[in-house]
Amino acid sequence: MKIESHEFEHESVMPPKFTCDGEDSAPPLKITGVPKDAKSLALIVDDPDAPAGTWVHWTAWNIPAESTLELEGDLPAGSVEGVTSFGNTGYGGPCPPSGTHRYFFKVYALDAELDLPSETMLDGIMAAMEGHILDKAQLVGLYERR
């Protein structure tokens, strides 16, 4: 399985439009090679370099498991977005206080859908995914506020 974006390469700088210095919109993502027996996908975007510990920028689950899926803007019907470290649901772009930070876009292929309310935080999502992960992939973007 692979996750990529036509807006930035793995381990390269993300364009400002996907950050708090721009439009703060989610970058387009392309997921390929999803296992045939996957029932759903989960997406987690986090920053392990945040001063207060890992900062969660986006969580989503029950994304339809298509062999090739392109996410641009809104998630497909049936997807659920969880609470981020910003305290709300949906994408919250990079906004580091200083220094270069890494943003991990992680996708998980699951053998089930997750029965979780949208208020679920990262720990609850990870616990619910345990034993259901068929495959995973990640894309890392970098960003430094100037």
Short mmCIF file of C-alpha atoms in Angstrom, two decimals:
data_model
loop_
_atom_site.label_atom_id
_atom_site.label_comp_id
_atom_site.label_asym_id
_atom_site.label_seq_id
_atom_site.Cartn_x
_atom_site.Cartn_y
_atom_site.Cartn_z
CA MET A 1 0.00 0.00 0.00
CA LYS A 2 1.22 3.52 -0.72
CA ILE A 3 0.12 7.07 0.18
CA GLU A 4 1.39 10.05 -1.77
CA SER A 5 0.51 13.60 -2.79
CA HIS A 6 1.16 15.38 -6.06
CA GLU A 7 1.75 18.55 -3.99
CA PHE A 8 4.89 17.36 -2.16
CA GLU A 9 7.29 14.43 -2.15
CA HIS A 10 7.95 12.12 0.81
CA GLU A 11 10.20 13.91 3.34
CA SER A 12 10.07 17.23 1.48
CA VAL A 13 8.60 20.62 2.38
CA MET A 14 4.82 21.00 2.23
CA PRO A 15 3.46 24.05 0.37
CA PRO A 16 2.27 26.79 2.78
CA LYS A 17 -1.31 26.61 1.41
CA PHE A 18 -1.81 23.41 3.45
CA THR A 19 -0.73 25.13 6.68
CA CYS A 20 -1.94 27.88 9.01
CA ASP A 21 0.19 30.27 6.93
CA GLY A 22 -2.07 29.61 3.93
CA GLU A 23 -5.52 28.16 3.30
CA ASP A 24 -5.11 25.47 5.99
CA SER A 25 -6.73 22.96 3.66
CA ALA A 26 -5.87 19.27 3.54
CA PRO A 27 -3.44 18.34 0.78
CA PRO A 28 -4.66 15.99 -1.94
CA LEU A 29 -3.74 12.39 -1.11
CA LYS A 30 -3.64 9.31 -3.32
CA ILE A 31 -3.79 5.87 -1.72
CA THR A 32 -2.96 2.86 -3.89
CA GLY A 33 -2.43 -0.85 -3.38
CA VAL A 34 -5.16 -1.26 -0.77
CA PRO A 35 -5.50 -4.96 0.13
CA LYS A 36 -8.51 -6.63 -1.53
CA ASP A 37 -9.86 -7.88 1.80
CA ALA A 38 -9.78 -4.43 3.44
CA LYS A 39 -13.18 -3.22 4.68
CA SER A 40 -12.15 0.35 5.51
CA LEU A 41 -9.23 2.77 5.81
CA ALA A 42 -8.16 4.95 8.71
CA LEU A 43 -6.06 8.11 8.36
CA ILE A 44 -3.97 9.76 11.06
CA VAL A 45 -1.89 12.91 10.60
CA ASP A 46 0.37 13.91 13.46
CA ASP A 47 3.47 15.93 14.36
CA PRO A 48 5.83 14.12 16.75
CA ASP A 49 8.07 17.20 16.96
CA ALA A 50 5.57 19.43 18.78
CA PRO A 51 6.93 20.92 22.03
CA ALA A 52 4.11 19.45 24.16
CA GLY A 53 4.39 15.97 22.62
CA THR A 54 2.79 14.47 19.53
CA TRP A 55 0.19 16.87 18.09
CA VAL A 56 -2.71 15.30 16.20
CA HIS A 57 -3.70 17.26 13.08
CA TRP A 58 -6.32 14.94 11.57
CA THR A 59 -7.97 11.59 12.21
CA ALA A 60 -10.52 9.84 10.05
CA TRP A 61 -11.85 6.29 9.82
CA ASN A 62 -14.39 4.19 7.93
CA ILE A 63 -13.01 5.66 4.72
CA PRO A 64 -14.13 3.35 1.87
CA ALA A 65 -11.43 0.80 1.01
CA GLU A 66 -11.00 1.21 -2.73
CA SER A 67 -7.93 -0.19 -4.50
CA THR A 68 -7.07 3.39 -5.55
CA LEU A 69 -8.53 6.30 -3.62
CA GLU A 70 -7.91 9.98 -4.24
CA LEU A 71 -8.81 12.33 -1.40
CA GLU A 72 -9.20 15.98 -2.35
CA GLY A 73 -11.13 18.19 0.02
CA ASP A 74 -14.07 16.38 1.60
CA LEU A 75 -13.78 12.74 2.62
CA PRO A 76 -16.07 10.16 0.98
CA ALA A 77 -19.56 9.56 2.37
CA GLY A 78 -19.55 7.31 5.43
CA SER A 79 -16.14 8.51 6.64
CA VAL A 80 -15.88 9.78 10.21
CA GLU A 81 -13.47 12.50 11.36
CA GLY A 82 -12.24 12.47 14.94
CA VAL A 83 -11.10 15.11 17.41
CA THR A 84 -7.65 16.64 16.88
CA SER A 85 -5.27 18.27 19.34
CA PHE A 86 -6.86 21.57 18.27
CA GLY A 87 -10.04 20.32 20.00
CA ASN A 88 -12.19 20.01 16.88
CA THR A 89 -12.83 17.58 14.03
CA GLY A 90 -11.40 17.82 10.54
CA TYR A 91 -8.00 18.78 9.19
CA GLY A 92 -5.86 21.29 11.06
CA GLY A 93 -2.72 22.10 9.13
CA PRO A 94 0.87 22.52 10.29
CA CYS A 95 1.45 25.57 12.45
CA PRO A 96 4.72 24.96 14.32
CA PRO A 97 5.89 27.60 16.81
CA SER A 98 9.50 27.29 15.62
CA GLY A 99 11.88 24.95 13.82
CA THR A 100 11.21 22.35 11.16
CA HIS A 101 8.54 19.80 12.06
CA ARG A 102 7.64 16.47 10.46
CA TYR A 103 4.01 15.71 9.60
CA PHE A 104 3.20 12.01 9.27
CA PHE A 105 0.25 11.16 7.01
CA LYS A 106 -0.47 7.54 7.99
CA VAL A 107 -3.05 5.33 6.33
CA TYR A 108 -4.17 1.96 7.69
CA ALA A 109 -6.10 -0.72 5.80
CA LEU A 110 -8.47 -2.47 8.20
CA ASP A 111 -10.43 -5.72 8.04
CA ALA A 112 -13.43 -4.01 9.67
CA GLU A 113 -15.16 -0.67 10.09
CA LEU A 114 -14.67 1.07 13.44
CA ASP A 115 -17.73 1.69 15.60
CA LEU A 116 -16.50 4.91 17.21
CA PRO A 117 -18.14 8.29 17.83
CA SER A 118 -16.53 11.36 16.24
CA GLU A 119 -15.43 12.53 19.71
CA THR A 120 -12.89 9.69 19.82
CA MET A 121 -9.30 10.80 20.34
CA LEU A 122 -6.19 9.14 18.90
CA ASP A 123 -5.66 6.66 21.76
CA GLY A 124 -9.19 5.30 21.30
CA ILE A 125 -8.76 5.00 17.54
CA MET A 126 -5.46 3.14 17.94
CA ALA A 127 -7.01 0.78 20.50
CA ALA A 128 -9.99 0.06 18.20
CA MET A 129 -7.65 -0.67 15.26
CA GLU A 130 -5.59 -3.17 17.25
CA GLY A 131 -5.82 -6.62 15.66
CA HIS A 132 -7.55 -5.22 12.54
CA ILE A 133 -4.61 -3.70 10.59
CA LEU A 134 -3.95 -5.48 7.28
CA ASP A 135 -1.43 -2.98 5.92
CA LYS A 136 -0.19 0.56 6.50
CA ALA A 137 1.73 3.28 4.68
CA GLN A 138 2.95 6.77 5.45
CA LEU A 139 3.94 10.01 3.77
CA VAL A 140 6.02 12.56 5.66
CA GLY A 141 5.85 16.28 4.91
CA LEU A 142 8.09 18.92 6.46
CA TYR A 143 7.22 22.46 7.42
CA GLU A 144 8.95 25.40 9.12
CA ARG A 145 7.22 28.69 9.85
CA ARG A 146 9.19 31.71 8.74
#
